Amino acid sequence: MAERCVGRGEFLINDKYRLMRKIGSGSFGDIYLGVNLLTGEEVAVKMENIYAKHPQLQFEHTVYRILAGAVGIPQAKFVQLFTYYFGFRWYGATRTYWVLVMDLLGPSLEDLFTFCCRRFTMKTVLMLADQMLARIEHVHNKNFIHRDIKPDNFLMGIGRHCNKVYIIDFGLAKRYRDPRSGRHISYKENKNLTGTARYASINAHMGIEQSRRDDLESLGYVLMYFNRGSLPWQGLRGATKRQKYERISEKKISTTVEVLCKGFPSEFGMYLDYCRGLRFEEVPDYMYLRQLFRILFRTLSHQFDYVFDWTILKQRGIVGSSSKTCAPNDEAGGAQDRQAVADTENVNHTGDRDQKDDSSGQANRRKFL
């Protein structure tokens, strides 16, 4: 389907969506705020040049289509876009793009973590854990692993869905099980590290093929990040990126679960011990993991009322000068800007699904939205 220019700087996609402004960018393309001309609904429009070195948008759309219909999965549709040079930001050239039109969501958990001055209360962490586990379980039930579990890839909804956690960014996802035969992928070693080093599982650091257990272990690190405010392996430096990632791996391996979770309820240590103890093909007991945190939630006498830390801050109107340094952009799509910003600990690798990683070596590192 074609995209056409109706005036200088104004573009329509399939005569249905108008591109308003760029709200994010990265190595795979740009993200724009769009408007549905029929309904007035704002959408996110993700664009990727069809000649991109590591194209991901077609695969990502396939994953969204398979996951569609469940709670916390954004709706997405796919359109082929032909971009002409006149009236836009490319002059004297014609380019062709794939676009992925998606629900416009609210801020990411990383944005909200910053808004809350980089510390969540136990109540908020446990309410998030329950929803995040449910999202990961759904992805796994549909035969995929995410492979980049991190706060940036979980967004809150908007409007009446503002208390709902959404999981996004399936550019690094991989099918771990054949949907017809039920056959699990084979155990392999010497694999590239795929995902974000800060939250990657120990097995992923060691070059072992990822499976369901790795997504869950990564979530454990995300939860402790929310509890602690940072992880022990943050801020490590190296002469090269590879050396930096090796230092992260060494620190992660040497930091025991007891040390990582010290001062916090034992359930977090139990969670990580369970995930690290899973075998490669083993089916995780998701209900056991959710019950760990649900029982803790009740023990602490909390109410599952969806009143998160940021909800209270916004109700109190704490957006003055004392909190400006840790408040996210509240404009529509402001949080989407940070979706597209590369984490310095991300891995530059996108080809693992089709075995490109097996030939590209360990040095190929980084990943964006």
Short mmCIF file of C-alpha atoms in Angstrom, two decimals:
data_model
loop_
_atom_site.label_atom_id
_atom_site.label_comp_id
_atom_site.label_asym_id
_atom_site.label_seq_id
_atom_site.Cartn_x
_atom_site.Cartn_y
_atom_site.Cartn_z
CA MET A 1 0.00 0.00 0.00
CA ALA A 2 1.29 3.42 -0.86
CA GLU A 3 1.97 6.41 1.28
CA ARG A 4 1.53 9.79 -0.33
CA CYS A 5 2.45 13.36 0.43
CA VAL A 6 -0.50 15.73 0.64
CA GLY A 7 1.48 18.83 1.41
CA ARG A 8 4.91 19.87 2.54
CA GLY A 9 5.74 17.83 5.66
CA GLU A 10 2.37 16.06 5.73
CA PHE A 11 2.17 12.35 4.98
CA LEU A 12 -0.68 9.88 4.83
CA ILE A 13 -0.26 6.14 5.16
CA ASN A 14 -2.79 4.21 3.12
CA ASP A 15 -4.99 7.35 3.15
CA LYS A 16 -5.87 6.46 6.74
CA TYR A 17 -3.06 7.49 9.07
CA ARG A 18 -1.38 10.90 9.16
CA LEU A 19 2.16 11.05 10.51
CA MET A 20 2.40 13.84 13.08
CA ARG A 21 5.91 13.85 14.52
CA LYS A 22 8.80 11.60 15.32
CA ILE A 23 8.71 10.28 18.87
CA GLY A 24 11.60 7.86 18.74
CA SER A 25 14.49 6.56 16.70
CA GLY A 26 17.13 3.90 16.70
CA SER A 27 19.24 1.57 14.60
CA PHE A 28 16.19 -0.22 13.16
CA GLY A 29 14.23 2.85 12.13
CA ASP A 30 12.00 5.61 13.45
CA ILE A 31 8.79 5.76 15.44
CA TYR A 32 6.18 8.40 14.71
CA LEU A 33 3.04 9.60 16.37
CA GLY A 34 0.18 9.06 13.94
CA VAL A 35 -3.52 9.84 13.83
CA ASN A 36 -6.28 7.67 12.39
CA LEU A 37 -8.16 10.07 10.12
CA LEU A 38 -11.37 8.05 10.43
CA THR A 39 -11.53 7.83 14.22
CA GLY A 40 -9.13 10.50 15.47
CA GLU A 41 -7.31 7.83 17.47
CA GLU A 42 -3.60 8.39 18.05
CA VAL A 43 -1.32 5.50 17.11
CA ALA A 44 2.37 4.67 17.10
CA VAL A 45 3.88 4.15 13.64
CA LYS A 46 7.13 2.20 13.50
CA MET A 47 9.08 2.55 10.24
CA GLU A 48 11.89 0.43 8.86
CA ASN A 49 13.75 0.78 5.58
CA ILE A 50 13.18 -2.35 3.50
CA TYR A 51 16.92 -2.46 2.86
CA ALA A 52 17.82 -2.50 6.56
CA LYS A 53 20.82 -4.71 7.34
CA HIS A 54 18.94 -6.67 9.99
CA PRO A 55 15.23 -6.29 9.15
CA GLN A 56 12.93 -7.11 12.01
CA LEU A 57 9.57 -5.46 11.39
CA GLN A 58 8.01 -8.23 9.33
CA PHE A 59 8.95 -10.83 11.91
CA GLU A 60 7.81 -8.60 14.76
CA HIS A 61 4.42 -8.15 13.11
CA THR A 62 4.12 -11.93 12.78
CA VAL A 63 4.73 -12.32 16.51
CA TYR A 64 2.17 -9.63 17.38
CA ARG A 65 -0.37 -11.34 15.13
CA ILE A 66 0.17 -14.69 16.87
CA LEU A 67 -0.01 -13.13 20.34
CA ALA A 68 -3.04 -10.97 19.52
CA GLY A 69 -6.18 -11.05 21.61
CA ALA A 70 -4.61 -11.46 25.03
CA VAL A 71 -4.46 -8.91 27.82
CA GLY A 72 -1.40 -6.68 27.62
CA ILE A 73 -0.60 -7.32 23.95
CA PRO A 74 -0.78 -4.20 21.73
CA GLN A 75 -2.83 -4.41 18.56
CA ALA A 76 -0.70 -4.08 15.43
CA LYS A 77 -1.24 -4.05 11.67
CA PHE A 78 1.21 -4.08 8.80
CA VAL A 79 1.39 -1.85 5.73
CA GLN A 80 3.93 -1.53 2.94
CA LEU A 81 4.93 2.10 2.54
CA PHE A 82 6.39 3.84 -0.51
CA THR A 83 7.98 7.15 0.48
CA TYR A 84 8.61 9.88 -2.08
CA TYR A 85 11.27 12.53 -1.70
CA PHE A 86 9.13 15.67 -2.00
CA GLY A 87 7.71 17.38 1.06
CA PHE A 88 9.42 15.18 3.60
CA ARG A 89 12.83 15.04 5.23
CA TRP A 90 14.60 13.18 2.41
CA TYR A 91 15.44 15.40 -0.51
CA GLY A 92 16.11 14.11 -4.00
CA ALA A 93 15.64 10.44 -3.10
CA THR A 94 12.84 7.90 -3.03
CA ARG A 95 12.80 5.30 -0.27
CA THR A 96 10.58 2.36 0.53
CA TYR A 97 9.63 1.48 4.07
CA TRP A 98 7.77 -1.09 6.05
CA VAL A 99 5.54 0.39 8.70
CA LEU A 100 3.99 -1.18 11.75
CA VAL A 101 0.94 0.72 13.02
CA MET A 102 0.30 -0.05 16.68
CA ASP A 103 -1.66 1.04 19.71
CA LEU A 104 -0.18 4.14 21.29
CA LEU A 105 0.77 3.21 24.83
CA GLY A 106 1.83 5.13 27.90
CA PRO A 107 5.21 5.37 29.63
CA SER A 108 7.53 2.43 30.06
CA LEU A 109 8.34 1.02 33.48
CA GLU A 110 11.80 2.53 33.08
CA ASP A 111 10.21 5.96 32.59
CA LEU A 112 8.01 5.48 35.62
CA PHE A 113 10.94 4.19 37.67
CA THR A 114 12.74 7.45 36.90
CA PHE A 115 9.59 9.41 37.71
CA CYS A 116 9.54 7.72 41.13
CA CYS A 117 13.19 8.66 41.68
CA ARG A 118 14.43 5.16 40.91
CA ARG A 119 12.80 3.22 43.70
CA PHE A 120 9.46 1.42 43.81
CA THR A 121 7.64 0.38 46.96
CA MET A 122 7.16 -3.33 47.59
CA LYS A 123 3.47 -3.00 46.78
CA THR A 124 4.19 -1.60 43.32
CA VAL A 125 6.90 -4.19 42.60
CA LEU A 126 4.56 -7.05 43.51
CA MET A 127 1.63 -5.71 41.49
CA LEU A 128 3.92 -5.31 38.49
CA ALA A 129 5.44 -8.77 38.99
CA ASP A 130 2.01 -10.39 38.78
CA GLN A 131 1.18 -8.77 35.45
CA MET A 132 4.66 -9.17 33.97
CA LEU A 133 4.68 -12.89 34.77
CA ALA A 134 1.29 -13.23 33.09
CA ARG A 135 2.55 -11.49 29.93
CA ILE A 136 5.65 -13.67 29.73
CA GLU A 137 3.61 -16.81 30.29
CA HIS A 138 1.33 -15.87 27.38
CA VAL A 139 4.32 -15.32 25.08
CA HIS A 140 5.70 -18.72 26.08
CA ASN A 141 2.34 -20.42 25.61
CA LYS A 142 2.38 -19.15 22.02
CA ASN A 143 5.75 -20.87 21.45
CA PHE A 144 7.96 -17.78 21.62
CA ILE A 145 10.60 -16.49 23.99
CA HIS A 146 11.13 -12.74 24.21
CA ARG A 147 14.89 -12.63 24.87
CA ASP A 148 14.97 -8.96 25.86
CA ILE A 149 13.06 -8.68 29.12
CA LYS A 150 13.76 -5.26 30.60
CA PRO A 151 11.81 -2.30 32.05
CA ASP A 152 11.86 -0.44 28.72
CA ASN A 153 9.89 -3.26 27.07
CA PHE A 154 6.95 -3.11 29.47
CA LEU A 155 4.63 -0.14 29.00
CA MET A 156 1.53 0.98 30.82
CA GLY A 157 -1.63 1.54 28.84
CA ILE A 158 -3.47 4.83 28.51
CA GLY A 159 -7.01 5.94 29.29
CA ARG A 160 -9.10 3.16 30.77
CA HIS A 161 -6.16 0.79 30.31
CA CYS A 162 -3.73 2.95 32.30
CA ASN A 163 -3.26 0.30 35.00
CA LYS A 164 -2.56 -2.51 32.54
CA VAL A 165 1.00 -3.62 31.77
CA TYR A 166 1.80 -4.27 28.09
CA ILE A 167 4.76 -6.21 26.75
CA ILE A 168 6.35 -4.87 23.56
CA ASP A 169 9.31 -5.21 21.21
CA PHE A 170 9.54 -8.68 19.76
CA GLY A 171 12.36 -7.91 17.35
CA LEU A 172 14.64 -10.34 19.19
CA ALA A 173 11.96 -12.91 19.96
CA LYS A 174 12.48 -16.48 18.83
CA ARG A 175 10.24 -19.49 18.36
CA TYR A 176 11.49 -22.03 20.89
CA ARG A 177 8.93 -24.72 20.09
CA ASP A 178 7.35 -25.93 16.86
CA PRO A 179 3.61 -25.18 17.15
CA ARG A 180 2.64 -28.30 15.19
CA SER A 181 4.95 -30.98 16.52
CA GLY A 182 5.58 -29.40 19.91
CA ARG A 183 9.28 -30.08 19.46
CA HIS A 184 11.57 -27.86 21.52
CA ILE A 185 14.62 -26.24 19.93
CA SER A 186 17.91 -28.03 20.53
CA TYR A 187 20.36 -27.18 23.27
CA LYS A 188 23.35 -25.31 21.85
CA GLU A 189 26.43 -23.57 23.12
CA ASN A 190 28.74 -20.84 21.82
CA LYS A 191 25.80 -18.58 21.02
CA ASN A 192 25.92 -14.81 20.84
CA LEU A 193 24.54 -12.94 23.80
CA THR A 194 21.17 -11.66 22.63
CA GLY A 195 19.27 -9.03 24.59
CA THR A 196 20.38 -6.54 27.24
CA ALA A 197 23.46 -7.46 29.25
CA ARG A 198 22.19 -5.86 32.46
CA TYR A 199 19.22 -8.24 32.65
CA ALA A 200 20.53 -11.24 30.68
CA SER A 201 20.55 -14.65 32.34
CA ILE A 202 23.80 -16.25 33.40
CA ASN A 203 23.32 -18.99 30.80
CA ALA A 204 22.88 -16.36 28.08
CA HIS A 205 26.17 -14.77 29.16
CA MET A 206 27.80 -18.18 28.92
CA GLY A 207 26.68 -18.62 25.32
CA ILE A 208 23.96 -21.18 25.98
CA GLU A 209 20.87 -21.19 23.75
CA GLN A 210 18.06 -19.32 25.50
CA SER A 211 14.75 -20.89 26.46
CA ARG A 212 11.83 -20.06 28.73
CA ARG A 213 13.94 -20.11 31.86
CA ASP A 214 16.04 -17.21 30.62
CA ASP A 215 13.10 -14.81 30.19
CA LEU A 216 12.04 -15.60 33.75
CA GLU A 217 15.52 -15.14 35.18
CA SER A 218 15.75 -11.78 33.41
CA LEU A 219 12.48 -10.77 35.03
CA GLY A 220 13.97 -11.62 38.41
CA TYR A 221 16.77 -9.13 37.77
CA VAL A 222 14.24 -6.51 36.68
CA LEU A 223 12.31 -6.95 39.93
CA MET A 224 15.47 -6.63 42.02
CA TYR A 225 16.41 -3.55 39.99
CA PHE A 226 13.08 -2.05 41.02
CA ASN A 227 13.67 -3.07 44.65
CA ARG A 228 17.27 -1.93 44.97
CA GLY A 229 17.39 1.01 42.57
CA SER A 230 20.31 -0.55 40.71
CA LEU A 231 22.06 -3.88 40.17
CA PRO A 232 25.60 -4.72 41.37
CA TRP A 233 26.89 -5.08 37.81
CA GLN A 234 25.75 -1.67 36.62
CA GLY A 235 28.35 0.95 35.78
CA LEU A 236 31.14 -1.48 34.99
CA ARG A 237 33.59 -0.32 32.36
CA GLY A 238 35.92 -1.98 29.91
CA ALA A 239 38.39 -1.01 27.22
CA THR A 240 35.99 -2.49 24.65
CA LYS A 241 32.32 -3.35 24.69
CA ARG A 242 33.21 -7.00 24.75
CA GLN A 243 35.34 -6.53 27.84
CA LYS A 244 32.54 -4.57 29.46
CA TYR A 245 30.04 -7.37 28.84
CA GLU A 246 32.53 -9.90 30.17
CA ARG A 247 32.89 -7.88 33.37
CA ILE A 248 29.11 -7.75 33.72
CA SER A 249 28.97 -11.51 33.29
CA GLU A 250 31.72 -12.11 35.86
CA LYS A 251 30.08 -9.84 38.42
CA LYS A 252 26.67 -11.41 37.86
CA ILE A 253 28.04 -14.93 38.29
CA SER A 254 30.00 -14.00 41.43
CA THR A 255 27.06 -12.21 43.07
CA THR A 256 25.07 -14.83 44.95
CA VAL A 257 21.30 -14.71 45.09
CA GLU A 258 21.57 -14.14 48.83
CA VAL A 259 23.74 -11.06 48.33
CA LEU A 260 21.59 -9.73 45.50
CA CYS A 261 18.37 -10.08 47.48
CA LYS A 262 19.73 -9.17 50.92
CA GLY A 263 17.33 -6.99 52.87
CA PHE A 264 14.31 -7.97 50.78
CA PRO A 265 11.68 -10.68 51.26
CA SER A 266 12.97 -14.22 50.75
CA GLU A 267 10.46 -14.77 47.95
CA PHE A 268 12.71 -12.88 45.53
CA GLY A 269 15.60 -15.19 46.27
CA MET A 270 13.30 -18.20 45.97
CA TYR A 271 12.14 -16.90 42.60
CA LEU A 272 15.68 -16.55 41.23
CA ASP A 273 16.83 -19.88 42.66
CA TYR A 274 13.88 -21.57 40.97
CA CYS A 275 14.56 -19.93 37.59
CA ARG A 276 18.27 -20.71 37.68
CA GLY A 277 17.48 -24.30 38.55
CA LEU A 278 15.22 -24.93 35.56
CA ARG A 279 16.46 -27.30 32.88
CA PHE A 280 16.74 -26.13 29.28
CA GLU A 281 13.45 -27.65 28.07
CA GLU A 282 11.63 -27.69 31.39
CA VAL A 283 8.17 -26.13 31.54
CA PRO A 284 8.22 -23.43 34.23
CA ASP A 285 5.58 -23.50 36.94
CA TYR A 286 4.25 -20.01 36.33
CA MET A 287 1.50 -20.36 38.90
CA TYR A 288 4.04 -21.26 41.58
CA LEU A 289 6.02 -18.13 40.76
CA ARG A 290 2.96 -15.90 40.76
CA GLN A 291 1.77 -17.44 44.02
CA LEU A 292 5.12 -16.66 45.63
CA PHE A 293 4.48 -12.98 45.14
CA ARG A 294 0.71 -13.10 45.69
CA ILE A 295 1.12 -14.75 49.08
CA LEU A 296 3.79 -12.22 50.00
CA PHE A 297 1.44 -9.45 48.87
CA ARG A 298 -1.29 -10.70 51.20
CA THR A 299 1.16 -11.29 54.04
CA LEU A 300 2.16 -7.63 53.83
CA SER A 301 -1.57 -6.71 53.98
CA HIS A 302 -1.56 -4.83 50.70
CA GLN A 303 -4.65 -4.32 48.57
CA PHE A 304 -4.46 -5.12 44.85
CA ASP A 305 -6.10 -1.81 43.95
CA TYR A 306 -3.80 -0.86 41.05
CA VAL A 307 -2.68 2.24 42.93
CA PHE A 308 0.97 2.34 41.88
CA ASP A 309 3.65 4.66 43.23
CA TRP A 310 3.35 6.97 40.22
CA THR A 311 -0.42 7.09 40.69
CA ILE A 312 0.05 8.57 44.15
CA LEU A 313 2.71 11.01 42.98
CA LYS A 314 0.52 12.27 40.17
CA GLN A 315 -2.48 12.58 42.49
CA ARG A 316 -0.39 14.65 44.87
CA GLY A 317 0.82 16.78 42.00
CA ILE A 318 4.46 16.26 42.86
CA VAL A 319 5.90 17.64 39.66
CA GLY A 320 7.60 20.70 41.13
CA SER A 321 11.21 21.73 40.92
CA SER A 322 12.31 19.13 43.46
CA SER A 323 11.16 16.27 41.22
CA LYS A 324 11.81 17.62 37.75
CA THR A 325 15.03 15.68 37.51
CA CYS A 326 13.19 12.39 37.80
CA ALA A 327 9.90 13.09 36.01
CA PRO A 328 9.14 11.69 32.57
CA ASN A 329 7.70 13.63 29.68
CA ASP A 330 3.92 13.54 30.08
CA GLU A 331 3.17 14.45 26.47
CA ALA A 332 1.53 11.80 24.32
CA GLY A 333 4.37 9.71 23.07
CA GLY A 334 6.93 11.27 25.41
CA ALA A 335 7.64 7.90 26.89
CA GLN A 336 7.86 6.46 23.41
CA ASP A 337 10.93 8.63 22.81
CA ARG A 338 12.83 6.59 25.34
CA GLN A 339 11.57 3.35 23.86
CA ALA A 340 13.88 4.03 20.94
CA VAL A 341 16.94 5.07 22.92
CA ALA A 342 19.59 2.37 23.00
CA ASP A 343 20.69 1.10 26.39
CA THR A 344 24.47 1.19 26.64
CA GLU A 345 24.38 -2.39 27.86
CA ASN A 346 22.31 -3.69 24.97
CA VAL A 347 23.63 -6.30 22.62
CA ASN A 348 24.05 -5.52 18.93
CA HIS A 349 22.56 -8.68 17.58
CA THR A 350 19.36 -9.43 15.72
CA GLY A 351 20.02 -12.43 13.52
CA ASP A 352 19.86 -15.32 15.97
CA ARG A 353 16.46 -16.50 14.73
CA ASP A 354 17.91 -17.61 11.42
CA GLN A 355 21.35 -18.72 12.63
CA LYS A 356 23.11 -15.52 11.56
CA ASP A 357 24.49 -15.31 15.09
CA ASP A 358 26.29 -18.62 14.73
CA SER A 359 28.56 -17.16 12.07
CA SER A 360 28.87 -13.56 13.24
CA GLY A 361 30.90 -14.24 16.39
CA GLN A 362 30.69 -12.86 19.90
CA ALA A 363 31.58 -9.26 19.08
CA ASN A 364 28.33 -8.31 17.35
CA ARG A 365 26.54 -6.36 20.09
CA ARG A 366 23.64 -3.90 20.57
CA LYS A 367 19.89 -3.75 20.32
CA PHE A 368 17.18 -1.14 20.19
CA LEU A 369 13.38 -1.10 20.37
#
